[in-house]
Amino acid sequence: MTMAEAIARFVPDGSTVAMGCALEPLIPFAAGHELIRQGRKDLELVGPISDSLFDQLIGAGCVRRITAAWVGNVSEGLGHCYRRAAEQGVPREIEIHDHTNFSISMALWAAVWNVPYLPARTLLGSDILRTNPRIKAADGLVHIEAVRPDVTILHVQRCDAGGRAHAWGPLGISEEAGLAADRVIVSCEELVDESVTLSDPNRILLPETKVVAVVHEPGGSHPAPVQGFFKRDHALDNAYAEESRTREGFDAWAKRWIFDVPDRLRYMAMVDMDSIRITGRQLSVPANFADE
Amino acid sequence: MTMAEAIARFVPDGSTVAMGCALEPLIPFAAGHELIRQGRKDLELVGPISDSLFDQLIGAGCVRRITAAWVGNVSEGLGHCYRRAAEQGVPREIEIHDHTNFSISMALWAAVWNVPYLPARTLLGSDILRTNPRIKAADGLVHIEAVRPDVTILHVQRCDAGGRAHAWGPLGISEEAGLAADRVIVSCEELVDESVTLSDPNRILLPETKVVAVVHEPGGSHPAPVQGFFKRDHALDNAYAEESRTREGFDAWAKRWIFDVPDRLRYMAMVDMDSIRITGRQLSVPANFADE
Amino acid sequence: MSSDYTQQELMIAVASREIRDGELVFVGMRLPIIAYGVARSTHAPNARGLFEVGLMRDRAATTYLGTMGDPPNVTGALWATRMSNVMALMVQGHVDLGFIGGAEVDRFGNLNTSYVGPPEKPRVKLPGSGGGADIAILSRRWVTLMTHERRRLVDRVSFVTSPGHGDGSPGWRKRNGLLGGGPVAIITTLCVFRFPPEGGEAFVDTVHPGTTLAEVREATGWDVSVDSDVAETPPPTEAELREIRLRAAVGAR
Amino acid sequence: MSSDYTQQELMIAVASREIRDGELVFVGMRLPIIAYGVARSTHAPNARGLFEVGLMRDRAATTYLGTMGDPPNVTGALWATRMSNVMALMVQGHVDLGFIGGAEVDRFGNLNTSYVGPPEKPRVKLPGSGGGADIAILSRRWVTLMTHERRRLVDRVSFVTSPGHGDGSPGWRKRNGLLGGGPVAIITTLCVFRFPPEGGEAFVDTVHPGTTLAEVREATGWDVSVDSDVAETPPPTEAELREIRLRAAVGAR
């Protein structure tokens, strides 16, 4: 399936979408850019810190609500589109449900286990209790209301056509975000045969029954890195931070990197992958799954 | 460290000990037998179903309380030592905190996240709510009180001397039991160099900071299987089920297989490993962890 | 026609027919795991199995399994994970059908696998719930298989480990917050019981070939309710029998 | 003596001295990650670092990290896992020391990284907590590094993202159920603030070489309390400087 098709079929306007779940690597930028290209509206974005992806979606006017621990850009901190939306309602007003990294994870685990809330020991003494209506102090704990994404979008190293995804490196909240969601879209660096994925069922991130689309999208997390495939593209990070300072700057950036680019393949031709490609091999020692 | 040393140092009388956390494979029988040999008393055993390990510890009089979903033996169901203890107080009275597989997992996750309880959707309508004082119905949910093991004992495929354990196949509640515990004892089929374990940090089951002892104990889960190493020894399962029907039968069984055997090495010489050894290779396709 | 089959083979065939194509099935050991393999090889090639040890599989294992965690059930699995993840799928309503074993079942489908006699001083201490209560509460529907004896099919179990339809009043499960739909069948060595859609008391749906209603009544611990036109349980087809026998070793003791 | 060092290098040296040998440290990016590497190479060879992205490491990465999830921080890790597992170690009290960044800190060590001005209509929307509030509430003790400016070191933050010692009354954290011990130091470009053991208001512990107390007072948004015999911050040693410069690229922007 192409990314355009996956986004068109499975992420309607108004969806609650979890992305950026590995915090810093494996951010599904290709999917985010496709959401912007298709002009998706009124999304609720769910995630921990999401690199600059949420900032871009806010700048493009796709977002109704942010349910996250942090929105900015990793290279310099402040998210300029986030600021404009929150401070001036530009390009539109957004609602903010502040979380911490721990609390957004617990909100997703609550959805995973289908309970209305999970109790937790964080957030006591924080004013986030005043601004997030879905977190309440109770009995010396906080009760964190379940957050259930309609769709979780994950970028991974490899996946087969049946939706069995192998991801490695730090995983952040990828597992709970996938399990909590109604459906999951996976984009991957390599589309592999099931003999690869089923050779290691412990590395399969999610049950295939959650996965509705597999998109073979090399470079799909660029400029965020993929362990074993490519490093972070700091230059692009920095350029975004700089250009997004003004609305016009963001619009020009979005035109160049999103609207004038029909798909990820064309995007990849615009970036200098040679300088960030990982060419070394540090292979995991295999595990023997034999039964005889 | 030897198993005798690990048990002597880290599992005092009265401890709350989680074992059998992978449900059916990787049951730490060698550790359990050492607990019996050292005459440990007043243990609280925590686990899901534990193969016949809990039945043996009960039969040997080591146990004060069972906090588990199921105690029996996998080959025939009824746990004869469990029956004698619960029905006749032989060899001693035991207290039983009944759980389900789901609820014992939640009780451990509560301890992992250091909250007094987790809410869950199971157990509604079950009389287990009447007999387990640590599970209560509340607001249309049940509140499952945290269970925090003093020690969790896990058998795994391989581990390094620093406590980084690689386990594969279904893991049951191994992860939450290890994270919830004050300390973890790992026994392993292979003691490997850290270059093996660190080649795949995603397969490392637990933070090394929890692990207080690593015991190189090949066959340490026999008669329960280890994926890639050996199959279940059905003959031994059946023999135990048969011989443990009477107290005298159990005592004779324990004399032969535990008290007259100084350690696992000698035990292994008594069993027919050739008939159950896994000799094939179905290796997981490696993951590339390179960063350059 | 296959007149030459055992009681167990008939039960497996009946159990396998409970599995619909594409379903996610919480598979138990022994007979249900054979039934799962048979269903996949006949009418339900797209069914998937879920095992509480922490596994999802499509292809059924073809060699003997002492437990669901034995190596042949792991190799080639679709997902090897934690038990709490498997339970998550069930509590979200993704498990269509579960199989549960039990020592005792009552007229409302409640199972006892905990205590015969008072819990403080039981006459028989049974092994406990395992995942049984979870499946009973959370799977969309479930089935139990049992040897048909008066001491096993009782009027009311003294201890409800795994709730069926509770006190038998309509809507008991919903009123008590149980998410799943409850038991839909008790497959015994003599007959198949089913339940009204809104819950309540088990009734005899079909009687196995060669068995009389009187025999069923005699071996059942409650006053059995029977449809006037109770049919005979369809015997295993040739195809079913072939698949059952191919797989008999998988669940053999 | 090393008279030739930058403000940043001094801050890194001071931060590295906060790390004791054998400790588990919740490491942030930029200066703290260099401080962690310096500590491991000097006085704390057995320290371990924990990263909320889902990593535990011993050896500090030696090439530039844009984020803690960049590939050089992953290769050779001691554990690659879920964030909730990392948080579990912290909520159990296993994290000895955390580093937290912030836009504003107040006299009681409370940090604001959320809103300047009213949350409904903020003058500046800051990025938010990330894991900051979690570290502030749950690590045994924590430290923040900050450019010393009057707009950053304020009397009271208008929004407490990451609580320090709250309203400054003794025992505020315990009374409010916060498990960790709270902030122990604010390391600025001009001085090092510390807090009384029972919590309360930050006081100037040492002033950086070349800085006067008057300059500190001028750049601080509250009436600074100073020990009468305030000492000078010990400058980086030769060994510290060497390690800092070896690693400067790791946190470089």
Coordinates of C-alpha atoms in Angstrom, one line a residue, chain B:
Chain B
M1 CA 27.9 -18.0 41.7
T2 CA 26.6 -21.4 42.5
M3 CA 22.9 -21.9 43.0
A4 CA 23.5 -23.0 46.6
E5 CA 25.2 -19.7 47.3
A6 CA 22.6 -17.6 45.5
I7 CA 19.8 -19.2 47.4
A8 CA 21.6 -19.0 50.7
R9 CA 22.5 -15.3 50.3
F10 CA 19.4 -13.9 48.7
V11 CA 16.4 -15.9 49.7
P12 CA 16.0 -16.0 53.5
D13 CA 13.2 -17.7 55.3
G14 CA 9.9 -15.8 55.0
S15 CA 10.7 -14.3 51.6
T16 CA 8.1 -13.6 49.0
V17 CA 9.5 -15.4 45.9
A18 CA 8.2 -15.1 42.3
M19 CA 9.0 -18.2 40.1
G20 CA 7.6 -19.9 37.1
C21 CA 6.9 -16.6 35.5
A22 CA 7.0 -17.8 31.9
L23 CA 4.1 -20.1 32.9
E24 CA 5.3 -23.3 31.2
P25 CA 8.8 -23.0 29.8
L26 CA 11.8 -21.8 31.7
I27 CA 10.5 -22.8 35.1
P28 CA 13.5 -22.5 37.6
F29 CA 13.3 -26.0 39.0
A30 CA 17.0 -26.0 39.9
A31 CA 16.4 -23.0 42.2
G32 CA 13.3 -24.5 43.6
H33 CA 15.1 -27.8 44.4
E34 CA 17.9 -25.8 46.1
L35 CA 15.3 -24.0 48.2
I36 CA 14.0 -27.4 49.3
R37 CA 17.5 -28.8 50.0
Q38 CA 18.3 -25.8 52.2
G39 CA 15.1 -26.3 54.1
R40 CA 13.8 -22.8 53.4
K41 CA 10.6 -22.0 55.5
D42 CA 7.6 -19.8 55.4
L43 CA 7.9 -18.7 51.8
E44 CA 5.2 -16.8 50.0
L45 CA 5.2 -18.1 46.4
V46 CA 4.1 -15.8 43.6
G47 CA 3.4 -16.9 40.1
P48 CA 0.9 -17.7 37.4
I49 CA 0.9 -21.5 37.0
S50 CA 4.4 -22.6 37.7
D51 CA 4.3 -26.1 36.2
S52 CA 4.7 -28.5 39.2
L53 CA 7.3 -26.4 41.0
F54 CA 5.0 -24.8 43.6
D55 CA 3.4 -28.2 44.3
Q56 CA 6.9 -29.6 45.1
L57 CA 7.8 -26.6 47.4
I58 CA 4.5 -27.1 49.2
G59 CA 5.1 -30.8 49.6
A60 CA 8.5 -30.1 51.1
G61 CA 6.9 -27.8 53.7
C62 CA 8.7 -24.6 52.5
V63 CA 5.5 -22.6 51.9
R64 CA 3.4 -20.3 54.1
R65 CA 1.3 -18.7 51.4
I66 CA 0.4 -19.2 47.7
T67 CA -0.3 -16.2 45.6
A68 CA -1.0 -17.7 42.3
A69 CA -3.5 -18.4 39.6
W70 CA -3.0 -22.2 39.5
V71 CA -1.1 -24.8 41.3
G72 CA -1.0 -28.4 40.0
N73 CA 1.1 -30.3 37.6
V74 CA 0.9 -29.9 33.9
S75 CA 0.7 -33.5 33.1
E76 CA -2.5 -34.3 34.9
G77 CA -3.9 -31.2 36.6
L78 CA -4.5 -31.8 40.3
G79 CA -1.5 -30.9 42.5
H80 CA -1.4 -33.6 45.1
C81 CA 0.8 -31.8 47.5
Y82 CA -1.3 -28.7 47.1
R83 CA -4.4 -30.8 47.9
R84 CA -2.9 -32.3 51.0
A85 CA -1.8 -28.9 52.3
A86 CA -5.1 -27.2 51.6
E87 CA -7.3 -30.1 52.7
Q88 CA -5.4 -31.6 55.6
G89 CA -2.7 -29.1 56.5
V90 CA -0.1 -31.7 55.5
P91 CA 2.9 -31.2 55.8
R92 CA 1.7 -27.8 57.0
E93 CA -1.2 -25.3 56.7
I94 CA -0.9 -22.9 53.8
E95 CA -2.7 -19.7 53.1
I96 CA -4.1 -19.2 49.6
H97 CA -4.5 -15.9 47.8
D98 CA -6.2 -17.0 44.6
H99 CA -5.5 -15.0 41.4
T100 CA -6.2 -15.4 37.7
N101 CA -3.3 -15.2 35.2
F102 CA -4.4 -11.7 34.3
S103 CA -4.8 -10.5 37.9
I104 CA -1.4 -11.7 39.1
S105 CA 0.2 -9.9 36.2
M106 CA -1.7 -6.7 37.2
A107 CA -0.7 -7.1 40.8
L108 CA 2.9 -7.2 39.7
W109 CA 2.6 -4.2 37.3
A110 CA 1.1 -2.3 40.3
A111 CA 4.3 -3.0 42.2
V112 CA 6.4 -2.1 39.1
W113 CA 4.8 1.3 39.0
N114 CA 4.8 1.6 42.8
V115 CA 1.0 2.2 43.1
P116 CA -1.1 0.5 45.8
Y117 CA -3.4 -1.2 43.2
L118 CA -4.3 -1.3 39.6
P119 CA -7.9 -1.4 38.4
A120 CA -8.9 -4.2 36.0
R121 CA -11.9 -5.6 34.2
T122 CA -11.4 -9.2 35.2
L123 CA -12.7 -11.2 38.2
L124 CA -16.1 -9.5 38.1
G125 CA -18.6 -12.2 39.0
S126 CA -16.0 -14.6 40.3
D127 CA -15.9 -15.9 43.9
I128 CA -12.2 -15.2 43.9
L129 CA -13.3 -11.8 45.0
R130 CA -14.6 -13.5 48.2
T131 CA -11.5 -15.4 49.0
N132 CA -8.6 -13.1 48.1
P133 CA -8.5 -10.3 50.6
R134 CA -6.2 -8.3 48.3
I135 CA -8.6 -7.9 45.4
K136 CA -11.7 -5.8 45.8
A137 CA -14.6 -4.8 43.6
A138 CA -15.0 -1.0 43.3
D139 CA -16.8 1.2 40.9
G140 CA -17.6 -1.6 38.4
L141 CA -13.9 -2.6 38.3
V142 CA -11.7 -4.7 40.6
H143 CA -8.8 -3.1 42.4
I144 CA -5.9 -5.6 42.4
E145 CA -3.5 -4.9 45.2
A146 CA 0.2 -4.7 44.4
V147 CA 2.3 -7.8 45.0
R148 CA 6.0 -7.0 45.4
P149 CA 8.3 -10.1 45.5
D150 CA 11.4 -9.9 47.6
V151 CA 13.1 -12.1 45.0
T152 CA 12.2 -13.1 41.5
I153 CA 14.0 -16.2 40.1
L154 CA 14.1 -16.6 36.4
H155 CA 15.7 -19.2 34.2
V156 CA 16.8 -17.9 30.7
Q157 CA 18.6 -19.1 27.7
R158 CA 21.7 -16.9 28.2
C159 CA 23.1 -14.3 30.5
D160 CA 26.4 -12.5 31.1
A161 CA 28.2 -12.1 34.4
G162 CA 26.8 -8.6 34.7
G163 CA 23.2 -9.8 34.8
R164 CA 22.1 -9.0 31.3
A165 CA 19.7 -11.9 30.5
H166 CA 18.5 -12.9 27.1
A167 CA 15.3 -14.9 27.1
W168 CA 13.1 -15.8 24.1
G169 CA 9.8 -17.5 23.4
P170 CA 6.7 -16.6 25.3
L171 CA 7.6 -14.7 28.5
G172 CA 4.4 -14.8 30.5
I173 CA 4.9 -12.4 33.4
S174 CA 8.7 -12.6 33.6
E175 CA 9.2 -8.9 32.9
E176 CA 6.8 -7.5 35.4
A177 CA 7.9 -10.1 38.0
G178 CA 11.5 -9.0 37.6
L179 CA 10.8 -5.3 37.6
A180 CA 8.5 -5.6 40.6
A181 CA 11.0 -7.5 42.7
D182 CA 13.5 -6.1 45.1
R183 CA 16.1 -8.4 43.6
V184 CA 16.4 -11.0 40.8
I185 CA 18.3 -14.3 40.6
V186 CA 19.0 -15.4 37.0
S187 CA 19.9 -19.0 36.1
C188 CA 20.9 -19.6 32.6
E189 CA 21.7 -22.3 30.0
E190 CA 24.7 -20.4 28.7
L191 CA 26.9 -17.9 30.5
V192 CA 28.1 -15.7 27.7
D193 CA 30.4 -12.7 27.2
E194 CA 28.8 -9.3 27.3
S195 CA 29.5 -8.9 23.7
V196 CA 26.7 -11.4 23.1
T197 CA 24.1 -9.7 25.3
L198 CA 25.0 -6.2 24.5
S199 CA 24.8 -7.0 20.8
D200 CA 21.0 -7.0 21.3
P201 CA 20.0 -4.7 24.1
N202 CA 16.3 -5.1 23.2
R203 CA 16.5 -8.8 24.1
I204 CA 17.8 -7.9 27.6
L205 CA 14.9 -8.8 29.8
L206 CA 15.6 -6.6 32.8
P207 CA 17.9 -3.9 34.0
E208 CA 21.1 -5.3 35.4
T209 CA 20.6 -3.1 38.5
K210 CA 17.9 -5.6 39.6
V211 CA 20.0 -8.7 39.2
V212 CA 21.9 -9.8 42.3
A213 CA 23.1 -13.3 41.2
V214 CA 23.8 -15.0 37.9
V215 CA 24.0 -18.8 38.1
H216 CA 25.3 -20.8 35.2
E217 CA 22.9 -23.8 35.5
P218 CA 22.4 -25.8 32.3
G219 CA 19.2 -27.8 32.4
G220 CA 18.0 -25.5 35.3
S221 CA 14.4 -25.7 34.1
H222 CA 14.2 -29.4 33.5
P223 CA 11.7 -31.0 33.1
A224 CA 10.2 -27.7 31.7
P225 CA 11.6 -26.8 28.3
V226 CA 13.9 -24.1 27.0
Q227 CA 13.4 -23.0 23.5
G228 CA 16.4 -23.8 21.4
F229 CA 18.0 -26.0 24.1
F230 CA 15.7 -28.9 25.2
K231 CA 12.1 -30.1 25.1
R232 CA 9.8 -30.9 27.9
D233 CA 10.6 -34.2 29.7
H234 CA 7.1 -35.7 29.7
A235 CA 8.2 -38.9 31.3
L236 CA 9.5 -37.1 34.4
D237 CA 6.3 -35.0 34.5
N238 CA 4.2 -38.1 34.5
A239 CA 6.4 -39.8 37.1
Y240 CA 6.0 -36.9 39.5
A241 CA 2.2 -36.8 39.1
E242 CA 2.0 -40.4 39.9
E243 CA 4.5 -40.6 42.7
S244 CA 3.3 -37.5 44.5
R245 CA -0.2 -39.0 45.0
T246 CA 0.7 -39.9 48.6
R247 CA 2.8 -38.1 51.1
E248 CA 5.2 -41.0 51.3
G249 CA 5.4 -41.1 47.5
F250 CA 6.3 -37.5 47.4
D251 CA 8.9 -37.9 50.1
A252 CA 10.5 -40.7 48.2
W253 CA 10.4 -38.7 45.1
A254 CA 12.0 -35.7 46.8
K255 CA 14.7 -37.9 48.4
R256 CA 15.6 -39.3 45.0
W257 CA 15.5 -36.1 43.0
I258 CA 16.4 -33.5 45.5
F259 CA 17.8 -34.5 48.8
D260 CA 20.1 -37.2 47.5
V261 CA 21.3 -34.9 44.7
P262 CA 23.9 -32.3 45.8
D263 CA 23.4 -30.1 42.8
R264 CA 22.0 -29.6 39.3
L265 CA 25.1 -31.1 37.7
R266 CA 24.4 -34.4 39.4
Y267 CA 20.7 -34.2 38.7
M268 CA 21.4 -33.8 35.0
A269 CA 23.4 -37.0 35.1
M270 CA 20.2 -38.8 36.2
V271 CA 18.0 -37.7 33.3
D272 CA 17.9 -38.7 29.7
M273 CA 18.8 -35.4 28.1
D274 CA 19.7 -37.1 24.8
S275 CA 16.0 -37.8 24.1
I276 CA 14.9 -34.2 24.6
R277 CA 17.9 -32.2 23.5
I278 CA 17.1 -29.7 20.7
T279 CA 19.8 -30.1 18.1
G280 CA 18.3 -28.1 15.2
R281 CA 19.0 -24.5 14.4
Q282 CA 16.3 -22.0 13.5
L283 CA 18.2 -18.8 14.1
S284 CA 16.6 -15.4 14.3
V285 CA 17.5 -13.1 11.5
P286 CA 19.9 -10.5 13.1
A287 CA 19.1 -6.9 13.7
N288 CA 21.7 -4.3 12.8
F289 CA 22.5 -2.0 15.7
A290 CA 25.3 -0.1 14.0
D291 CA 25.4 3.6 14.5
E292 CA 27.8 4.6 11.8

